[in-house]
Amino acid sequence: MGGGFRARERAVLHFNVADFAVAVERVEDCRLRQRPLLIAPLQAARAVVYDMSEEAYREGVRKGMPLRQATRICRGAAVLPPRAGLYHKAMQAFYKELQGYSPLIECGQADGHFFADVTGTHRLHGPAPDIGWRVRRQARAGLGVNPIWTLGTSKLVAKVASRLVKPVGEYIVNPGEEAAFLAPLPVTVLPGLTGRELEQLRDFRLATIGSLAGLSRQQLMVPFGSRCDYLHDISRGIDDTVICRPNVASQTIDFEHTFAGDSNDQEEVEGVVAALVGRAGSSLRGRRQVTRRVGIWLRYSDGGHVIRQAPCRGGTAGDFHLQKLAMDALHRAWTRRTRIRSCRLVCDRLQRQSPQLLLFSEPEGRELREKRVLAAMDALRGRFGHAVIGAGKQSLGDVVGCV
């Protein structure tokens, strides 16, 4: 599917659960539907907003805004900590709903966005708009969320259409109408443009996509260089990007901590990294995966950042091995005297744990004892939360994570 059709014959559905984290929290607790809601770490003094409800957005709250500022703007809002595991489960549930209609589904990481290529499936499931309506009904009834759905001949057109109808609605752009659909819209709705490019477009007084489409590749080459082809194509609705199914190897586990005050205290920083390792290890074991690379991202108070990684050829999900890798990466990344503002741990190159069982019983030893300790800690964390127990240097403060 897809390769034998011309681009204009494709049928791409985009589903978007607006304010996904808020929507999931409101399914968990229906009392939250009666008031504005902010999602942000609670115990971090300089926490920023992870997600917010439509009511909070209308009052001026934005993602990435300091929580203190957001609560001043939206005084009646409830504040909840982000629960990455819960959002991941909700994404998986929606993904399963879509699998009944197409094998080509692409989704983000806990952001409520899904693309489904339903090209050529009309004999099985009916016209593409019918699939959109059907999936929405199933999502409302089974999951309690109300997704936007839009239909276009490419991911680009479907994505732009979603931005027009957000937070609720549907939109269909028929084949051949892409350029006319995009022409009157502001250039800010086009995905993939950098802040610098938007500034340049403002300088040239190119406010609408139609005005951008009026320029040739040669004219765009002068100010935008190698990006001229991309700008030329998207302004005309040309997008041959294929739907990419989730690839285990490309997934990551990602946790971040922002210090209450900029810090260069070794004990504090290492304690935070150990806590991030605890979260990542627990998440890996819950998904029956191992990571073959651990990365540490340090962001300094002056805006600079350093990234260092430590590989693990065979893969690991144990806290003790992960901690060695993370500390190795940390010590190689921490080369400046400037205070650290935030620390991020990323586990990538994921693969499934080996299902191979041992032929003989595992001898009593250090590894077996560590497995038992981790199993007991996972059980406690699963029941009472991560703040209830830590190993060694692990700090028990809040962190933000996504999987």
Short mmCIF file of C-alpha atoms in Angstrom, two decimals:
data_model
loop_
_atom_site.label_atom_id
_atom_site.label_comp_id
_atom_site.label_asym_id
_atom_site.label_seq_id
_atom_site.Cartn_x
_atom_site.Cartn_y
_atom_site.Cartn_z
CA MET A 1 0.00 0.00 0.00
CA GLY A 2 1.25 3.50 -0.68
CA GLY A 3 4.09 2.70 -3.12
CA GLY A 4 1.75 1.84 -6.04
CA PHE A 5 -0.33 5.03 -5.74
CA ARG A 6 0.47 8.55 -6.76
CA ALA A 7 0.76 11.05 -3.93
CA ARG A 8 -2.55 12.74 -4.73
CA GLU A 9 -4.41 9.39 -4.44
CA ARG A 10 -3.31 8.77 -0.88
CA ALA A 11 -5.79 8.96 1.98
CA VAL A 12 -4.13 9.93 5.25
CA LEU A 13 -6.14 10.32 8.43
CA HIS A 14 -4.76 12.36 11.30
CA PHE A 15 -6.18 11.86 14.78
CA ASN A 16 -5.28 14.28 17.55
CA VAL A 17 -6.46 14.10 21.13
CA ALA A 18 -6.01 17.75 22.09
CA ASP A 19 -4.24 18.39 25.40
CA PHE A 20 -3.59 14.67 25.64
CA ALA A 21 -2.25 14.50 29.20
CA VAL A 22 -5.18 16.58 30.45
CA ALA A 23 -7.67 14.42 28.55
CA VAL A 24 -6.24 11.24 30.09
CA GLU A 25 -6.25 12.72 33.61
CA ARG A 26 -9.88 13.73 33.17
CA VAL A 27 -10.80 10.21 32.13
CA GLU A 28 -9.15 8.97 35.34
CA ASP A 29 -10.98 11.53 37.50
CA CYS A 30 -14.13 13.05 36.01
CA ARG A 31 -14.22 15.77 38.74
CA LEU A 32 -11.30 17.46 36.92
CA ARG A 33 -13.62 18.30 34.01
CA GLN A 34 -15.22 21.05 36.04
CA ARG A 35 -12.10 23.24 36.41
CA PRO A 36 -8.93 24.34 34.55
CA LEU A 37 -6.09 21.86 34.85
CA LEU A 38 -2.29 22.20 34.68
CA ILE A 39 0.13 19.28 34.40
CA ALA A 40 3.55 20.03 35.90
CA PRO A 41 6.00 18.56 38.45
CA LEU A 42 4.83 19.64 41.90
CA GLN A 43 7.99 19.61 44.01
CA ALA A 44 10.38 21.38 41.64
CA ALA A 45 10.70 25.06 42.49
CA ARG A 46 11.29 26.00 38.84
CA ALA A 47 8.93 23.52 37.28
CA VAL A 48 7.44 24.36 33.91
CA VAL A 49 4.02 23.50 32.49
CA TYR A 50 4.00 20.12 30.74
CA ASP A 51 0.40 20.40 29.49
CA MET A 52 -2.69 22.47 30.22
CA SER A 53 -6.43 22.35 29.59
CA GLU A 54 -8.17 24.51 27.00
CA GLU A 55 -9.55 26.76 29.76
CA ALA A 56 -6.04 27.48 31.04
CA TYR A 57 -4.80 28.07 27.47
CA ARG A 58 -7.50 30.69 26.90
CA GLU A 59 -6.32 32.52 30.02
CA GLY A 60 -2.78 32.72 28.63
CA VAL A 61 -1.00 29.63 29.98
CA ARG A 62 1.40 27.96 27.53
CA LYS A 63 3.54 24.83 27.54
CA GLY A 64 7.00 25.47 28.96
CA MET A 65 5.80 28.43 31.04
CA PRO A 66 7.10 28.50 34.64
CA LEU A 67 4.50 26.92 36.91
CA ARG A 68 4.53 29.87 39.30
CA GLN A 69 3.64 32.23 36.48
CA ALA A 70 0.95 29.84 35.18
CA THR A 71 -0.74 29.55 38.57
CA ARG A 72 -0.77 33.36 38.90
CA ILE A 73 -2.44 33.67 35.50
CA CYS A 74 -4.93 30.85 36.06
CA ARG A 75 -5.57 31.01 39.82
CA GLY A 76 -8.37 28.46 39.98
CA ALA A 77 -6.50 25.70 38.17
CA ALA A 78 -5.84 22.28 39.64
CA VAL A 79 -2.21 21.12 39.30
CA LEU A 80 -1.25 17.48 38.85
CA PRO A 81 2.17 15.85 38.29
CA PRO A 82 2.75 14.23 34.88
CA ARG A 83 2.27 10.45 34.75
CA ALA A 84 4.24 9.26 31.74
CA GLY A 85 3.34 5.60 32.23
CA LEU A 86 -0.38 6.33 32.21
CA TYR A 87 -0.10 8.41 29.03
CA HIS A 88 1.89 5.65 27.35
CA LYS A 89 -0.86 3.12 28.14
CA ALA A 90 -3.50 5.47 26.73
CA MET A 91 -1.46 5.84 23.52
CA GLN A 92 -1.23 2.06 23.20
CA ALA A 93 -5.00 1.69 23.68
CA PHE A 94 -5.74 4.21 20.92
CA TYR A 95 -3.17 2.55 18.68
CA LYS A 96 -4.99 -0.77 19.05
CA GLU A 97 -8.26 0.87 17.98
CA LEU A 98 -6.60 2.07 14.76
CA GLN A 99 -4.95 -1.25 13.97
CA GLY A 100 -8.29 -2.62 12.85
CA TYR A 101 -8.32 -0.20 9.91
CA SER A 102 -4.74 0.08 8.67
CA PRO A 103 -1.35 -1.57 9.13
CA LEU A 104 0.35 1.78 8.49
CA ILE A 105 0.02 3.82 11.67
CA GLU A 106 2.44 6.41 13.00
CA CYS A 107 2.22 7.91 16.46
CA GLY A 108 4.19 10.29 18.64
CA GLN A 109 5.41 9.79 22.19
CA ALA A 110 2.54 10.39 24.60
CA ASP A 111 1.29 13.40 22.64
CA GLY A 112 -2.05 12.09 21.32
CA HIS A 113 -1.07 12.35 17.62
CA PHE A 114 -1.70 9.47 15.18
CA PHE A 115 -1.43 9.22 11.39
CA ALA A 116 -3.13 6.30 9.61
CA ASP A 117 -2.70 5.62 5.90
CA VAL A 118 -6.03 4.15 4.75
CA THR A 119 -5.23 4.27 1.03
CA GLY A 120 -6.96 1.42 -0.79
CA THR A 121 -8.88 0.12 2.22
CA HIS A 122 -12.35 1.29 1.09
CA ARG A 123 -13.47 -2.22 0.09
CA LEU A 124 -12.72 -3.49 3.57
CA HIS A 125 -13.74 -0.56 5.74
CA GLY A 126 -15.66 1.85 3.50
CA PRO A 127 -14.70 5.42 2.53
CA ALA A 128 -11.95 7.12 4.51
CA PRO A 129 -14.32 9.68 6.15
CA ASP A 130 -16.40 6.79 7.50
CA ILE A 131 -13.29 5.41 9.18
CA GLY A 132 -12.67 8.79 10.80
CA TRP A 133 -16.20 8.95 12.20
CA ARG A 134 -16.06 5.33 13.34
CA VAL A 135 -12.73 5.68 15.16
CA ARG A 136 -13.98 8.78 16.94
CA ARG A 137 -17.12 6.96 18.15
CA GLN A 138 -15.01 4.04 19.36
CA ALA A 139 -12.58 6.37 21.15
CA ARG A 140 -15.42 8.18 22.88
CA ALA A 141 -17.13 4.97 23.95
CA GLY A 142 -14.12 2.85 24.82
CA LEU A 143 -11.45 5.32 25.94
CA GLY A 144 -13.45 8.36 27.01
CA VAL A 145 -11.47 10.78 24.78
CA ASN A 146 -12.77 12.89 21.90
CA PRO A 147 -10.17 13.06 19.11
CA ILE A 148 -10.02 15.51 16.23
CA TRP A 149 -9.85 13.72 12.91
CA THR A 150 -8.84 15.17 9.55
CA LEU A 151 -8.36 13.67 6.10
CA GLY A 152 -5.90 14.71 3.41
CA THR A 153 -3.67 13.30 0.71
CA SER A 154 -0.55 13.68 2.87
CA LYS A 155 0.59 14.03 6.44
CA LEU A 156 1.26 17.73 5.84
CA VAL A 157 -2.26 18.57 4.69
CA ALA A 158 -3.94 16.45 7.37
CA LYS A 159 -1.73 18.01 10.07
CA VAL A 160 -2.49 21.57 8.99
CA ALA A 161 -6.20 20.78 8.86
CA SER A 162 -6.02 19.52 12.48
CA ARG A 163 -4.58 22.85 13.59
CA LEU A 164 -7.57 24.63 12.11
CA VAL A 165 -10.22 22.67 14.00
CA LYS A 166 -8.42 22.24 17.34
CA PRO A 167 -9.61 21.52 20.06
CA VAL A 168 -12.57 19.58 18.56
CA GLY A 169 -13.87 18.89 15.08
CA GLU A 170 -13.07 17.26 11.76
CA TYR A 171 -11.90 18.48 8.34
CA ILE A 172 -11.65 16.87 4.91
CA VAL A 173 -9.35 18.19 2.17
CA ASN A 174 -10.21 16.47 -1.11
CA PRO A 175 -7.53 15.47 -3.64
CA GLY A 176 -6.57 18.38 -5.86
CA GLU A 177 -7.69 21.02 -3.35
CA GLU A 178 -4.45 21.14 -1.34
CA ALA A 179 -3.03 24.38 -2.76
CA ALA A 180 -6.37 26.20 -2.57
CA PHE A 181 -6.86 24.98 1.01
CA LEU A 182 -3.44 26.20 2.15
CA ALA A 183 -3.28 29.50 0.24
CA PRO A 184 -5.26 31.77 2.65
CA LEU A 185 -3.76 30.29 5.83
CA PRO A 186 -0.95 31.99 7.79
CA VAL A 187 2.54 30.53 7.33
CA THR A 188 2.69 29.84 11.08
CA VAL A 189 0.45 26.77 10.67
CA LEU A 190 3.00 25.04 8.44
CA PRO A 191 4.89 22.33 10.36
CA GLY A 192 8.66 22.12 10.37
CA LEU A 193 9.51 25.83 10.09
CA THR A 194 12.18 27.13 12.44
CA GLY A 195 11.88 30.35 14.42
CA ARG A 196 14.56 31.92 12.24
CA GLU A 197 12.65 31.04 9.05
CA LEU A 198 9.43 32.51 10.44
CA GLU A 199 11.31 35.73 11.23
CA GLN A 200 12.64 35.85 7.68
CA LEU A 201 9.14 35.33 6.27
CA ARG A 202 7.87 38.21 8.41
CA ASP A 203 10.74 40.40 7.18
CA PHE A 204 9.72 39.66 3.59
CA ARG A 205 6.04 40.29 4.46
CA LEU A 206 5.09 36.75 3.44
CA ALA A 207 2.19 36.35 5.84
CA THR A 208 0.14 33.69 4.04
CA ILE A 209 1.05 30.34 2.54
CA GLY A 210 -0.33 31.55 -0.79
CA SER A 211 2.17 34.42 -0.90
CA LEU A 212 4.99 31.96 -0.15
CA ALA A 213 3.75 29.65 -2.92
CA GLY A 214 4.01 32.56 -5.37
CA LEU A 215 7.82 32.41 -5.20
CA SER A 216 9.91 30.08 -7.34
CA ARG A 217 12.63 27.77 -6.06
CA GLN A 218 15.27 30.14 -7.40
CA GLN A 219 13.76 33.09 -5.54
CA LEU A 220 13.60 31.07 -2.31
CA MET A 221 17.18 29.89 -2.74
CA VAL A 222 18.64 33.32 -1.97
CA PRO A 223 17.33 33.77 1.59
CA PHE A 224 16.71 30.13 2.58
CA GLY A 225 19.51 28.20 0.85
CA SER A 226 19.09 24.42 0.94
CA ARG A 227 15.67 24.76 2.61
CA CYS A 228 14.20 26.30 -0.56
CA ASP A 229 12.93 22.95 -1.87
CA TYR A 230 11.14 22.16 1.38
CA LEU A 231 9.49 25.59 1.55
CA HIS A 232 8.53 25.44 -2.11
CA ASP A 233 6.85 22.03 -1.75
CA ILE A 234 4.98 22.52 1.52
CA SER A 235 3.57 25.87 0.37
CA ARG A 236 1.89 23.94 -2.46
CA GLY A 237 0.76 21.02 -0.34
CA ILE A 238 3.34 18.63 -1.78
CA ASP A 239 4.42 16.03 0.77
CA ASP A 240 5.50 12.49 -0.09
CA THR A 241 6.47 11.58 3.47
CA VAL A 242 5.45 8.01 4.21
CA ILE A 243 3.74 6.80 7.35
CA CYS A 244 6.38 5.20 9.57
CA ARG A 245 5.28 2.44 11.92
CA PRO A 246 6.73 2.59 15.43
CA ASN A 247 10.15 1.04 15.49
CA VAL A 248 11.34 -0.36 18.79
CA ALA A 249 14.91 0.60 17.93
CA SER A 250 13.94 4.25 17.46
CA GLN A 251 12.04 4.56 20.76
CA THR A 252 13.61 6.13 23.80
CA ILE A 253 13.03 6.38 27.50
CA ASP A 254 13.59 9.92 28.66
CA PHE A 255 13.51 11.54 32.12
CA GLU A 256 14.51 15.05 33.12
CA HIS A 257 15.01 16.98 36.36
CA THR A 258 15.21 20.77 36.80
CA PHE A 259 17.02 21.85 39.96
CA ALA A 260 15.24 24.16 42.38
CA GLY A 261 18.30 26.40 42.18
CA ASP A 262 21.24 26.17 39.80
CA SER A 263 23.68 23.72 41.34
CA ASN A 264 27.24 22.48 41.03
CA ASP A 265 27.06 20.35 44.17
CA GLN A 266 28.41 16.92 43.20
CA GLU A 267 26.38 15.00 45.75
CA GLU A 268 23.13 16.65 44.69
CA VAL A 269 23.75 16.20 40.96
CA GLU A 270 24.77 12.54 41.32
CA GLY A 271 21.73 11.90 43.52
CA VAL A 272 19.45 13.30 40.82
CA VAL A 273 21.12 11.21 38.11
CA ALA A 274 20.71 8.12 40.29
CA ALA A 275 17.02 8.95 40.72
CA LEU A 276 16.61 9.29 36.96
CA VAL A 277 18.28 5.90 36.58
CA GLY A 278 15.76 4.40 39.01
CA ARG A 279 12.86 5.71 36.92
CA ALA A 280 14.41 4.55 33.65
CA GLY A 281 15.30 1.10 34.97
CA SER A 282 11.81 0.55 36.35
CA SER A 283 10.29 1.63 33.03
CA LEU A 284 12.59 -0.67 31.04
CA ARG A 285 11.78 -3.70 33.19
CA GLY A 286 8.07 -2.94 32.99
CA ARG A 287 8.30 -2.98 29.18
CA ARG A 288 10.58 -6.06 29.17
CA GLN A 289 13.25 -4.11 27.29
CA VAL A 290 16.92 -3.34 27.70
CA THR A 291 18.89 -0.31 26.59
CA ARG A 292 22.20 -0.41 24.78
CA ARG A 293 23.07 3.25 25.32
CA VAL A 294 22.60 5.74 28.15
CA GLY A 295 22.93 9.48 27.52
CA ILE A 296 23.24 12.40 29.93
CA TRP A 297 22.21 15.89 28.84
CA LEU A 298 23.39 18.71 31.10
CA ARG A 299 21.96 22.18 30.64
CA TYR A 300 23.94 24.95 32.31
CA SER A 301 22.66 28.20 33.80
CA ASP A 302 24.18 30.23 30.95
CA GLY A 303 22.13 28.32 28.36
CA GLY A 304 24.92 26.00 27.19
CA HIS A 305 24.47 22.26 27.18
CA VAL A 306 26.64 19.16 26.91
CA ILE A 307 25.63 15.64 25.87
CA ARG A 308 27.66 12.51 26.59
CA GLN A 309 26.72 8.88 26.11
CA ALA A 310 27.86 5.51 27.41
CA PRO A 311 27.23 2.36 25.37
CA CYS A 312 26.38 -1.11 26.66
CA ARG A 313 26.89 -3.77 24.03
CA GLY A 314 24.70 -6.48 25.50
CA GLY A 315 21.97 -4.19 26.84
CA THR A 316 20.81 -3.80 30.42
CA ALA A 317 17.73 -2.89 32.46
CA GLY A 318 19.27 -3.20 35.93
CA ASP A 319 19.61 -0.08 38.06
CA PHE A 320 23.12 -0.95 39.19
CA HIS A 321 24.56 -1.33 35.69
CA LEU A 322 22.56 1.63 34.39
CA GLN A 323 23.92 3.76 37.20
CA LYS A 324 27.52 2.93 36.27
CA LEU A 325 26.83 3.93 32.66
CA ALA A 326 25.02 7.12 33.66
CA MET A 327 27.77 8.19 36.07
CA ASP A 328 30.38 7.56 33.40
CA ALA A 329 28.46 9.77 30.97
CA LEU A 330 27.87 12.40 33.69
CA HIS A 331 31.53 12.73 34.62
CA ARG A 332 32.51 13.12 30.97
CA ALA A 333 29.75 15.70 30.40
CA TRP A 334 30.44 17.73 33.54
CA THR A 335 33.51 19.63 32.41
CA ARG A 336 32.54 23.21 33.27
CA ARG A 337 32.43 25.14 36.54
CA THR A 338 29.15 26.79 35.57
CA ARG A 339 26.18 25.75 37.65
CA ILE A 340 23.79 23.15 36.22
CA ARG A 341 20.14 24.06 35.64
CA SER A 342 18.70 20.73 34.50
CA CYS A 343 19.77 17.17 33.91
CA ARG A 344 18.23 14.73 31.44
CA LEU A 345 18.76 10.99 31.08
CA VAL A 346 17.95 9.27 27.77
CA CYS A 347 17.99 5.51 27.20
CA ASP A 348 17.91 4.59 23.52
CA ARG A 349 18.82 1.70 21.22
CA LEU A 350 16.17 -0.31 23.00
CA GLN A 351 15.57 -3.97 22.36
CA ARG A 352 13.47 -6.68 23.90
CA GLN A 353 14.83 -8.74 26.75
CA SER A 354 15.97 -12.15 25.66
CA PRO A 355 13.20 -14.74 26.23
CA GLN A 356 15.82 -17.52 26.40
CA LEU A 357 15.58 -19.40 29.71
CA LEU A 358 18.59 -20.86 31.49
CA LEU A 359 19.15 -24.58 31.03
CA PHE A 360 20.22 -24.95 34.67
CA SER A 361 19.04 -23.06 37.69
CA GLU A 362 20.85 -19.76 38.19
CA PRO A 363 23.47 -20.06 40.94
CA GLU A 364 23.10 -17.89 44.01
CA GLY A 365 25.26 -14.84 43.40
CA ARG A 366 25.43 -11.08 43.15
CA GLU A 367 23.34 -10.85 39.96
CA LEU A 368 20.54 -12.99 41.35
CA ARG A 369 20.47 -10.96 44.56
CA GLU A 370 20.31 -7.73 42.56
CA LYS A 371 17.40 -9.08 40.53
CA ARG A 372 15.50 -9.90 43.70
CA VAL A 373 16.17 -6.46 45.16
CA LEU A 374 15.01 -4.73 41.96
CA ALA A 375 11.88 -6.91 41.76
CA ALA A 376 11.01 -5.96 45.35
CA MET A 377 11.65 -2.26 44.64
CA ASP A 378 9.53 -2.37 41.48
CA ALA A 379 6.68 -3.94 43.44
CA LEU A 380 6.85 -1.20 46.08
CA ARG A 381 7.08 1.56 43.47
CA GLY A 382 4.18 0.09 41.52
CA ARG A 383 2.02 0.20 44.63
CA PHE A 384 3.16 3.36 46.43
CA GLY A 385 5.02 5.42 43.79
CA HIS A 386 8.68 6.11 43.08
CA ALA A 387 9.11 8.44 46.04
CA VAL A 388 8.69 5.57 48.50
CA ILE A 389 12.08 3.88 47.97
CA GLY A 390 15.44 4.49 46.34
CA ALA A 391 18.77 2.69 46.15
CA GLY A 392 22.09 4.22 47.15
CA LYS A 393 22.34 7.85 46.04
CA GLN A 394 18.91 7.96 44.46
CA SER A 395 17.07 11.18 45.30
CA LEU A 396 13.32 10.75 45.83
CA GLY A 397 12.24 14.06 44.27
CA ASP A 398 9.92 14.49 41.29
CA VAL A 399 11.16 14.22 37.73
CA VAL A 400 9.47 14.64 34.39
CA GLY A 401 9.60 11.80 31.95
CA CYS A 402 8.24 10.44 28.74
CA VAL A 403 8.48 7.02 27.14
#
